[in-house]
mmCIF file of C-alpha atoms and ligand atoms in Angstrom:
data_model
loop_
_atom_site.group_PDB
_atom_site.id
_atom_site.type_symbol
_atom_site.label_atom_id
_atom_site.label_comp_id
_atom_site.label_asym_id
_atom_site.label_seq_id
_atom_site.Cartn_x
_atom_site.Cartn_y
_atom_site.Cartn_z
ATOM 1 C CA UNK A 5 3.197 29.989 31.082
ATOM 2 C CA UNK A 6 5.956 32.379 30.372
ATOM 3 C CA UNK A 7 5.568 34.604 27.271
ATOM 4 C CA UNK A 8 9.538 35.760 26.373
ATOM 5 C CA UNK A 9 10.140 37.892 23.494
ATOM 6 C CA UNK A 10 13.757 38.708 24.161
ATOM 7 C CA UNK A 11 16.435 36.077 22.918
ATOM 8 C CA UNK A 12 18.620 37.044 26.132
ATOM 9 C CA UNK A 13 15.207 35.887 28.788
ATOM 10 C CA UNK A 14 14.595 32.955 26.555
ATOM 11 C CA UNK A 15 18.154 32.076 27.047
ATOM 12 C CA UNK A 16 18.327 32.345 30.654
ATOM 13 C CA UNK A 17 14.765 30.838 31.085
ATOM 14 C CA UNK A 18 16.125 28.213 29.166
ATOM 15 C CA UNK A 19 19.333 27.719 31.359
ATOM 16 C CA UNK A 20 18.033 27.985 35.251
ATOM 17 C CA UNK A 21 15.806 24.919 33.660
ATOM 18 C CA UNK A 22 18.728 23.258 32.490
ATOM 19 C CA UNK A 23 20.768 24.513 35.947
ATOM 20 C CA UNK A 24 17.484 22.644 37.979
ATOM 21 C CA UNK A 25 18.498 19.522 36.141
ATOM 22 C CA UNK A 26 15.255 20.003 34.150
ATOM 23 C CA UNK A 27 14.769 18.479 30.620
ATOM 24 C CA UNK A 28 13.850 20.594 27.521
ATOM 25 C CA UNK A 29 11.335 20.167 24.353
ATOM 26 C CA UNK A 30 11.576 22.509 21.455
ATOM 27 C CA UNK A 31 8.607 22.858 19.644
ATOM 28 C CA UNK A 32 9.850 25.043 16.434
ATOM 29 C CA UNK A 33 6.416 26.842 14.841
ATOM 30 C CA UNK A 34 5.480 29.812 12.650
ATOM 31 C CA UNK A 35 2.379 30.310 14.550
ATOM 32 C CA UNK A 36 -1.643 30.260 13.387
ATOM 33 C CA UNK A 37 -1.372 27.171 16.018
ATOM 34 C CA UNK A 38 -3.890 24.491 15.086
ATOM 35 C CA UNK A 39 -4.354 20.855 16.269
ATOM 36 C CA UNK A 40 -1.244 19.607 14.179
ATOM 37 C CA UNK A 41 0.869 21.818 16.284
ATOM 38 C CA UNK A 42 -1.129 20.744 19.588
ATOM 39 C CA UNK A 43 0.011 17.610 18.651
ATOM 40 C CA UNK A 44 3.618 18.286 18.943
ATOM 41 C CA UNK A 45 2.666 19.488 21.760
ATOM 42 C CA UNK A 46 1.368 17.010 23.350
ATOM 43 C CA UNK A 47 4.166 14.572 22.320
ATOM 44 C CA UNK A 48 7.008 17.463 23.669
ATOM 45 C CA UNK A 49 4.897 17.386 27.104
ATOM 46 C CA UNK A 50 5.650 13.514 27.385
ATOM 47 C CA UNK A 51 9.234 13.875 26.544
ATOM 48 C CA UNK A 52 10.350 16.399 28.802
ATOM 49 C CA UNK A 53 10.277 18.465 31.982
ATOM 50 C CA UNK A 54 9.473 22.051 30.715
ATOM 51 C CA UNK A 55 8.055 22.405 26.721
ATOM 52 C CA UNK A 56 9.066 25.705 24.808
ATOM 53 C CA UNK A 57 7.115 26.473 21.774
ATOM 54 C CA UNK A 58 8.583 29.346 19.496
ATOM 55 C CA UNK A 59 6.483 31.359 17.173
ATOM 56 C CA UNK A 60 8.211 33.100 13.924
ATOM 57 C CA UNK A 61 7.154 33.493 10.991
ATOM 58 C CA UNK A 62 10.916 33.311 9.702
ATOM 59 C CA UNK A 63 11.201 35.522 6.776
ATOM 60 C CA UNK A 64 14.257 33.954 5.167
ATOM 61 C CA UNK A 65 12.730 30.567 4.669
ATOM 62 C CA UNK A 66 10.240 33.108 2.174
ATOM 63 C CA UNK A 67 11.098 33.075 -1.511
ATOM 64 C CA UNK A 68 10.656 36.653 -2.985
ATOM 65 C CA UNK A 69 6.936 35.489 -4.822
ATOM 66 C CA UNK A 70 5.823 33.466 -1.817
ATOM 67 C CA UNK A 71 3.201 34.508 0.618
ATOM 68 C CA UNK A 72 5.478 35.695 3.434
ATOM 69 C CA UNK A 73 2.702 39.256 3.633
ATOM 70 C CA UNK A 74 -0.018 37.088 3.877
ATOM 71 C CA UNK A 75 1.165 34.302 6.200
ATOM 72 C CA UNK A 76 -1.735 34.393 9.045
ATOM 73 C CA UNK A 77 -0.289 35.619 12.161
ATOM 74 C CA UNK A 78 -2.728 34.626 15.083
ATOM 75 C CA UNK A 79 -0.638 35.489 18.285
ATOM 76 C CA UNK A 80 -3.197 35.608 20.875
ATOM 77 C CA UNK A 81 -5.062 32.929 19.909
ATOM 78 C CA UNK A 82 -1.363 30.850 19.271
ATOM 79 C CA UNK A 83 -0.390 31.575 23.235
ATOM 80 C CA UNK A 84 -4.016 30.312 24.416
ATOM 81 C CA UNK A 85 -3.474 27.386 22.552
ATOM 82 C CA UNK A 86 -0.259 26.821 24.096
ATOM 83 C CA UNK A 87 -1.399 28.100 27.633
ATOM 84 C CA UNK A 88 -4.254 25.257 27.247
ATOM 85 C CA UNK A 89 -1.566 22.862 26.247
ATOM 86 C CA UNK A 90 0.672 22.908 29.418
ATOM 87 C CA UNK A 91 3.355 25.100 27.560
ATOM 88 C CA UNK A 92 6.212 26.631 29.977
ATOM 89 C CA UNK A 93 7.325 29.050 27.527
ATOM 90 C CA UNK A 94 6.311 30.485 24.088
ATOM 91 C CA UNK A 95 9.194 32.210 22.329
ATOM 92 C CA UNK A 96 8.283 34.836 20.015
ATOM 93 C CA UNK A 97 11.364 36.786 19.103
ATOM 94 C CA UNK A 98 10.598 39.753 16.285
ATOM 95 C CA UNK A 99 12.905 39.294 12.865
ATOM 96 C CA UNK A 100 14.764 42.421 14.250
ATOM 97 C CA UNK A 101 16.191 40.418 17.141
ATOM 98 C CA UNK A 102 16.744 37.197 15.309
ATOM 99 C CA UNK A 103 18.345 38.895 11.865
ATOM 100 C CA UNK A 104 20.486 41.717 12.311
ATOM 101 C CA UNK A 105 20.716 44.340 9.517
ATOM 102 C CA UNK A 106 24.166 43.015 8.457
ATOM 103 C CA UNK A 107 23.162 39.419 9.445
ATOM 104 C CA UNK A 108 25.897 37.182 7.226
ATOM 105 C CA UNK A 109 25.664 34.003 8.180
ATOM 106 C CA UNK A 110 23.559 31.279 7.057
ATOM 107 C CA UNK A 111 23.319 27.667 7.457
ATOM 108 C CA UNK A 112 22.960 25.316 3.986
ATOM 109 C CA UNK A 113 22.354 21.659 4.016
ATOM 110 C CA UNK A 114 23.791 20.788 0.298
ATOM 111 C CA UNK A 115 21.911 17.525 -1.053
ATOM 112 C CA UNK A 116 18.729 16.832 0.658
ATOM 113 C CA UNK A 117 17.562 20.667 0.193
ATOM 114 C CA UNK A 118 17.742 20.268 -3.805
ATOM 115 C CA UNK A 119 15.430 17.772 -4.276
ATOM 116 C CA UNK A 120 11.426 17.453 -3.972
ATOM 117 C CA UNK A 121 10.916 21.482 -2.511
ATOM 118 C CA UNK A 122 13.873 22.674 -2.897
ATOM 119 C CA UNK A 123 13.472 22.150 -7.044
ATOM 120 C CA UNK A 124 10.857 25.130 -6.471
ATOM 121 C CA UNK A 125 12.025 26.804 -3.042
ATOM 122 C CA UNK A 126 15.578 27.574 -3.859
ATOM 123 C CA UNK A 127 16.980 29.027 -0.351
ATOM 124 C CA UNK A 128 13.658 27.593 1.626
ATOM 125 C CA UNK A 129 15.688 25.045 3.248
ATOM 126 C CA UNK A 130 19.150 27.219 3.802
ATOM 127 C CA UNK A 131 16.237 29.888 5.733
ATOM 128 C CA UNK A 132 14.729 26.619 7.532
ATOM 129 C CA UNK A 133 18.484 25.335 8.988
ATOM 130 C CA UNK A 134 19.761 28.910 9.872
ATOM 131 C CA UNK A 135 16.297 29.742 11.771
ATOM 132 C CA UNK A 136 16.173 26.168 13.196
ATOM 133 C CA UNK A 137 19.891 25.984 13.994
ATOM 134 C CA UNK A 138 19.638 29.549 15.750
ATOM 135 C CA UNK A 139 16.918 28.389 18.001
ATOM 136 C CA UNK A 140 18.936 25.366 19.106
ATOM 137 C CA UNK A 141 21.968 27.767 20.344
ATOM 138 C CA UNK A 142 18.869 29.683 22.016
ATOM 139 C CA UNK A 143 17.170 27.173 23.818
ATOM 140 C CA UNK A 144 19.568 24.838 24.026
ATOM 141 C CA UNK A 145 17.064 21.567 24.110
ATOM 142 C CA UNK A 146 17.149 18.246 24.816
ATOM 143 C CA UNK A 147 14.151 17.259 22.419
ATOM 144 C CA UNK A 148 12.885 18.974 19.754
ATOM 145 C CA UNK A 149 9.969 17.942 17.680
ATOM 146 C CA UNK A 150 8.701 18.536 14.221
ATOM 147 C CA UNK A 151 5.807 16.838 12.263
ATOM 148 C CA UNK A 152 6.027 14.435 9.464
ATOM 149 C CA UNK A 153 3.650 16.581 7.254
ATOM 150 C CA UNK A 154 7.113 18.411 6.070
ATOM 151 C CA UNK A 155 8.870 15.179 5.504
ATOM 152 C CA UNK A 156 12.140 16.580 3.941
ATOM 153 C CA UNK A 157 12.219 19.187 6.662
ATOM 154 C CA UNK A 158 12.373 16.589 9.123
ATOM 155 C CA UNK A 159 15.030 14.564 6.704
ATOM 156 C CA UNK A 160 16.761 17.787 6.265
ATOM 157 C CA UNK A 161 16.817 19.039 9.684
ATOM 158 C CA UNK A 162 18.084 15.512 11.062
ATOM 159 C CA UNK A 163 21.241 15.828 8.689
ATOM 160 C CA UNK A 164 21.931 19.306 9.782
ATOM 161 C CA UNK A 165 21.878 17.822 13.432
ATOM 162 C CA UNK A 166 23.741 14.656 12.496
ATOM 163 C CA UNK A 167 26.796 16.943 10.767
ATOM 164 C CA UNK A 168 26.744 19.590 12.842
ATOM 165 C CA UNK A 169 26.707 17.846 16.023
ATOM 166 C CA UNK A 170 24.074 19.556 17.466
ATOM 167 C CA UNK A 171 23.094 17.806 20.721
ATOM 168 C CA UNK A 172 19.278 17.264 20.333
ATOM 169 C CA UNK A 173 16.964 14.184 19.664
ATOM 170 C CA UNK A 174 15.210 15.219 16.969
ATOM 171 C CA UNK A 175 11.822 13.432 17.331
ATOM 172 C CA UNK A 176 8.998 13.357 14.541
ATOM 173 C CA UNK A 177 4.899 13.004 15.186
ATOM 174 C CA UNK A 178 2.589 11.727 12.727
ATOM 175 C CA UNK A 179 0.403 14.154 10.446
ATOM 176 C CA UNK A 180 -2.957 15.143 11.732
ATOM 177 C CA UNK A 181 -6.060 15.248 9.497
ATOM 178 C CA UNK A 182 -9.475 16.609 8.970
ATOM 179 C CA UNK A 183 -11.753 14.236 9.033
ATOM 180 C CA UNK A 184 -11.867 13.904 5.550
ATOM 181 C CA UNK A 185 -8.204 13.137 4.678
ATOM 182 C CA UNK A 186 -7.036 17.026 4.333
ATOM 183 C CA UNK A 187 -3.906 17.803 6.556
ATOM 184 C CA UNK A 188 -3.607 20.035 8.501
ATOM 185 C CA UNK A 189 -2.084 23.255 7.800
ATOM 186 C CA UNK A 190 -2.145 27.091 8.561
ATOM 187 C CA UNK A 191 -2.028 27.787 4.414
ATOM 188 C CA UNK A 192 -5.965 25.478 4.464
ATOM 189 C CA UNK A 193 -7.386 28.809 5.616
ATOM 190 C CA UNK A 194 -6.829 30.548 2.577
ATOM 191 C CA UNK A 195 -8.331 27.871 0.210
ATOM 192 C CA UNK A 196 -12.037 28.794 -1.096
ATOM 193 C CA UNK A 197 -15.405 26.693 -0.178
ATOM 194 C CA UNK A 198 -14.371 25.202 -4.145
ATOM 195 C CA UNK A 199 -10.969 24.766 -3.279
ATOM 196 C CA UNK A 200 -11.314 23.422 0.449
ATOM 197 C CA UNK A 201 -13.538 20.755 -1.591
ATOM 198 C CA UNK A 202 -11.426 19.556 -3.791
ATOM 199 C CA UNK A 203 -8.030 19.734 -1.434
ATOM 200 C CA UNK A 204 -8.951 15.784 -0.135
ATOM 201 C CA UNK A 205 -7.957 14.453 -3.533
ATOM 202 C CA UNK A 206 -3.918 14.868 -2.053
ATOM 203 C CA UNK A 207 -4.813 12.945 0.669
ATOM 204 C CA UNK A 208 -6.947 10.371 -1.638
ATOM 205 C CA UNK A 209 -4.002 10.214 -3.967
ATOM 206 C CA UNK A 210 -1.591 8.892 -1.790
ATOM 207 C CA UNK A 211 -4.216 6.287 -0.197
ATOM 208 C CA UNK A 212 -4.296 5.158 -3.537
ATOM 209 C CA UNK A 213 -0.897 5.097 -4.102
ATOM 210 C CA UNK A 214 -0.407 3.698 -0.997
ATOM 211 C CA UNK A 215 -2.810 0.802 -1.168
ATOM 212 C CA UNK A 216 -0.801 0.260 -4.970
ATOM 213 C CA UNK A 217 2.241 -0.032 -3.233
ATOM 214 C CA UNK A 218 0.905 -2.532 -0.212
ATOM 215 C CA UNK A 219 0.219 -5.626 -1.998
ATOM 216 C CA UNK A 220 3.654 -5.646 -4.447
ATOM 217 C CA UNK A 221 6.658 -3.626 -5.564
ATOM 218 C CA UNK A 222 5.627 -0.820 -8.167
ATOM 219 C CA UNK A 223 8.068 1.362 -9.998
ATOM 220 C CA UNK A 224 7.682 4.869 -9.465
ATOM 221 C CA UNK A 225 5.882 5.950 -12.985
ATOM 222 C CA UNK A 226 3.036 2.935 -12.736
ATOM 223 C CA UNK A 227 2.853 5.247 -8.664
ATOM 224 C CA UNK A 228 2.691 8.398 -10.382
ATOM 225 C CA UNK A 229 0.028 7.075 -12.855
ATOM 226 C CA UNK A 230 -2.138 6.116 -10.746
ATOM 227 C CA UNK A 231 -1.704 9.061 -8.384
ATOM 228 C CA UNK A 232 -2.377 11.636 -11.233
ATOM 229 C CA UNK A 233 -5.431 9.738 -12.125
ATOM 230 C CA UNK A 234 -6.889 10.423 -8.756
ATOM 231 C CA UNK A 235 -6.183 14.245 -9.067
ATOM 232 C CA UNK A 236 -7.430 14.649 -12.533
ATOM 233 C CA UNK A 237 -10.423 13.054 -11.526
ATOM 234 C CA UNK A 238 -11.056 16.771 -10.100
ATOM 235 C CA UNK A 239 -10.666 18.634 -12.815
ATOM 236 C CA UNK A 240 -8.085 21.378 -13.536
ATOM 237 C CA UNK A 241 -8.363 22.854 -10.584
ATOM 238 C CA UNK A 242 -5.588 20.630 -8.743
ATOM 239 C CA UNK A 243 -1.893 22.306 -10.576
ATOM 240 C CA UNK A 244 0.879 18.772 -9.416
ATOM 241 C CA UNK A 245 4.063 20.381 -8.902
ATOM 242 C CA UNK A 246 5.833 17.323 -7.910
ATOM 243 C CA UNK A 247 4.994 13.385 -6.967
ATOM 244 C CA UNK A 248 8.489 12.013 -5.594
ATOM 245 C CA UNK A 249 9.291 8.470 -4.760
ATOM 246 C CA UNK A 250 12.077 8.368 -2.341
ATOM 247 C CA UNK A 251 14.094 6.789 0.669
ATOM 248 C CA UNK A 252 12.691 8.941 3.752
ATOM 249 C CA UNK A 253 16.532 9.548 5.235
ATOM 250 C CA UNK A 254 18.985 10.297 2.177
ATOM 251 C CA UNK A 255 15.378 11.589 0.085
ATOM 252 C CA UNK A 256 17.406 9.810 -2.576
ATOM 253 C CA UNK A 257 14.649 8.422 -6.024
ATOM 254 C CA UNK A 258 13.752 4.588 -4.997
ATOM 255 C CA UNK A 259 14.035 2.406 -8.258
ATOM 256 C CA UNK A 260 11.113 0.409 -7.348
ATOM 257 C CA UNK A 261 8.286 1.347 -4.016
ATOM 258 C CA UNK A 262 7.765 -0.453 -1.451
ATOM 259 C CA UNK A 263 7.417 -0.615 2.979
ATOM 260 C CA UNK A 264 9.292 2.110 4.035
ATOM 261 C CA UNK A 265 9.249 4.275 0.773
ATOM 262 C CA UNK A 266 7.962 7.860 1.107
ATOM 263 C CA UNK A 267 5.572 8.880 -1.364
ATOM 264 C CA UNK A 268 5.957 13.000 -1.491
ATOM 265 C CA UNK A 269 3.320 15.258 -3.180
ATOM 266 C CA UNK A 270 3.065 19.142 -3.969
ATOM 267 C CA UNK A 271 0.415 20.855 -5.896
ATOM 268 C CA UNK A 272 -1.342 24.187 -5.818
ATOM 269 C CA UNK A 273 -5.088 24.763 -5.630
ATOM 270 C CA UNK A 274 -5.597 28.243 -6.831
ATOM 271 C CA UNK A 275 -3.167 30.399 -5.222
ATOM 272 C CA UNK A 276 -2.088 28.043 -2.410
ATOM 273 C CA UNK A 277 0.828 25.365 -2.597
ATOM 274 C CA UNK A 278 -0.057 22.550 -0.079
ATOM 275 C CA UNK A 279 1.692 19.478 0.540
ATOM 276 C CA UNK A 280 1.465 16.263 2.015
ATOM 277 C CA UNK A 281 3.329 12.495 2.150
ATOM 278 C CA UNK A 282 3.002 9.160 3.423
ATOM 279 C CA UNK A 283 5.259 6.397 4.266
ATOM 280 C CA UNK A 284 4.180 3.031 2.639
HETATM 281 P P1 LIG B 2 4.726 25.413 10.687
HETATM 282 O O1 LIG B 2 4.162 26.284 11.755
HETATM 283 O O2 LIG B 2 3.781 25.155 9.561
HETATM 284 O O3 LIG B 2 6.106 25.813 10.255
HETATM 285 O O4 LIG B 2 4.893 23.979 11.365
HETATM 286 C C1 LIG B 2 5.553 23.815 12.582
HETATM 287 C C2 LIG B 2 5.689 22.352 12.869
HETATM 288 O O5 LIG B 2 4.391 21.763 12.914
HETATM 289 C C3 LIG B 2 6.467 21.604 11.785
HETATM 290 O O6 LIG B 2 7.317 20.640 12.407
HETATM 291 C C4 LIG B 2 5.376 20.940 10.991
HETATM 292 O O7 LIG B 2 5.792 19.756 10.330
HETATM 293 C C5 LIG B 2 4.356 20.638 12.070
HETATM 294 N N1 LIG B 2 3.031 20.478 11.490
HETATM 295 C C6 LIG B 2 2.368 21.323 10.669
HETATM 296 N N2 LIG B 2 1.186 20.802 10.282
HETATM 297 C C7 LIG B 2 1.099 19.587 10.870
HETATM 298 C C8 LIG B 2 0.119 18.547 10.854
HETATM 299 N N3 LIG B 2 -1.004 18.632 10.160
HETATM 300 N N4 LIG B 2 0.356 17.437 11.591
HETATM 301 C C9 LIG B 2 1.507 17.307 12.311
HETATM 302 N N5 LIG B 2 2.469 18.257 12.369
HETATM 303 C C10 LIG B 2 2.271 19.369 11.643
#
């Protein structure tokens, strides 16, 4: 496995593949690598001839009262992971080489961003497209694959593609879970024992919501009901931010929920924001 730091080597590593007639996967991370990730991996390794996994935590995509300082940064472990995962490259450029001091230039998506995260994350999604559409010119791949735990990223990140022209398949794996519903995510490890306990009830929320939504048409407030009922079951200690109703593609409010409707939840537990979704 190649470890490149440089943007210019990644670029060149990138193009004797492409020269060779060799297909490229972009896996797009911020590193603390954990079995999610592995399996974007794993679906990059079927798709194409050489898999590049790039590791930045991306500063921009940081609101000025988010946890940028504490986001856990894990980089040996990360390129074992990747090593053990048949990776050809891990990118890790520093925020010196990917922003320059008079860096101008960003890229906004204008109607997907605003809704669901973007109602609390102003410029998280502008940060996301700029970083995401940088690493595209970069690498220059064929495939690139993100995980349906960030559901409007995905959504948001396909409309950048679609309007910028950007010549990629943008291809999206299923969320991975403990075994007891949580999702996966680098932010878990800051949870306490109490928290970690009571972070299920998002997953047990949109089961319910889910299983709601199965046998008939709802409309998004009887949804909501019976989601909040599930969190309050566990006290105070589960702070909703937002549970959104919406088409997966346009993230546009549904009117009533049903197959194919993506159920979108934020809340924090203590000091950390987690979210999850599911598709009915
Ligand atoms: P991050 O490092 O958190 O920015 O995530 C990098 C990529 O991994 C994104 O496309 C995420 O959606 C994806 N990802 C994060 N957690 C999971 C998970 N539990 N299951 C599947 N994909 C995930």
């Amino acid at each position: 496995m190649r470890r490149l730091s440089s943007i210019c080597a990644m670029r060149k590593q990138a193009q004797a593949w492409r020269d060779s007639g060799l297909s490229i996967a972009l896996v797009p991370t911020m590193g603390a690598l954990h079995a999610g990730h592995a399996a974007l991996m794993r679906r990059a390794r079927r798709l194409a001839d050489r898999v590049v996994v790039s590791v930045f935590v991306n500063p921009i995509q940081f609101g000025p009262r988010e946890d940028l300082a504490q986001y856990p940064r894990t980089a040996k472990r990360d390129a074992a992971l990747c090593r053990d995962m048949g990776v050809d490259a891990i990118f890790f450029p520093s925020v010196a080489d990917m922003y320059a001091a008079d860096h101008s230039v960003f890229v906004e998506e204008t109607a997907l961003s605003r809704t669901l995260c973007g109602r609390t994350r102003s410029g998280h999604f502008r940060g996301v497209c700029t970083v995401v559409l940088k690493l595209f010119n970069i690498v220059q791949p064929h495939f690139a694959v993100f995980g349906q735990k960030d559901a409007q990223q995905v959504a948001v990140v396909r409309r950048m593609a679609r309007d910028l022209n950007c010549p990629v398949r943008i291809l999206v794996v299923p969320t991975v879970r403990e075994s007891d519903g949580l999702a996966l995510s680098s932010r878990n490890a800051r949870l306490t024992p109490a928290e970690r306990a009571v972070a299920p009830a998002l997953w047990r929320a949109l089961q319910a919501a889910r299983r709601l939504c199965r046998s008939k048409r709802c409309s998004p407030p009887a949804v909501r009901k019976e989601m909040e009922a599930v969190l309050r079951a566990y006290g105070r200690t589960i702070a909703i931010e937002y549970i959104e109703m919406a088409e997966p593609r346009t993230l546009r409010p549904v009117q009533t929920v049903g197959r194919g409707t993506l159920i979108a939840l934020a809340a924090r537990i203590g000091t950390v924001r987690l979210i999850d979704n599911v598709v009915v």
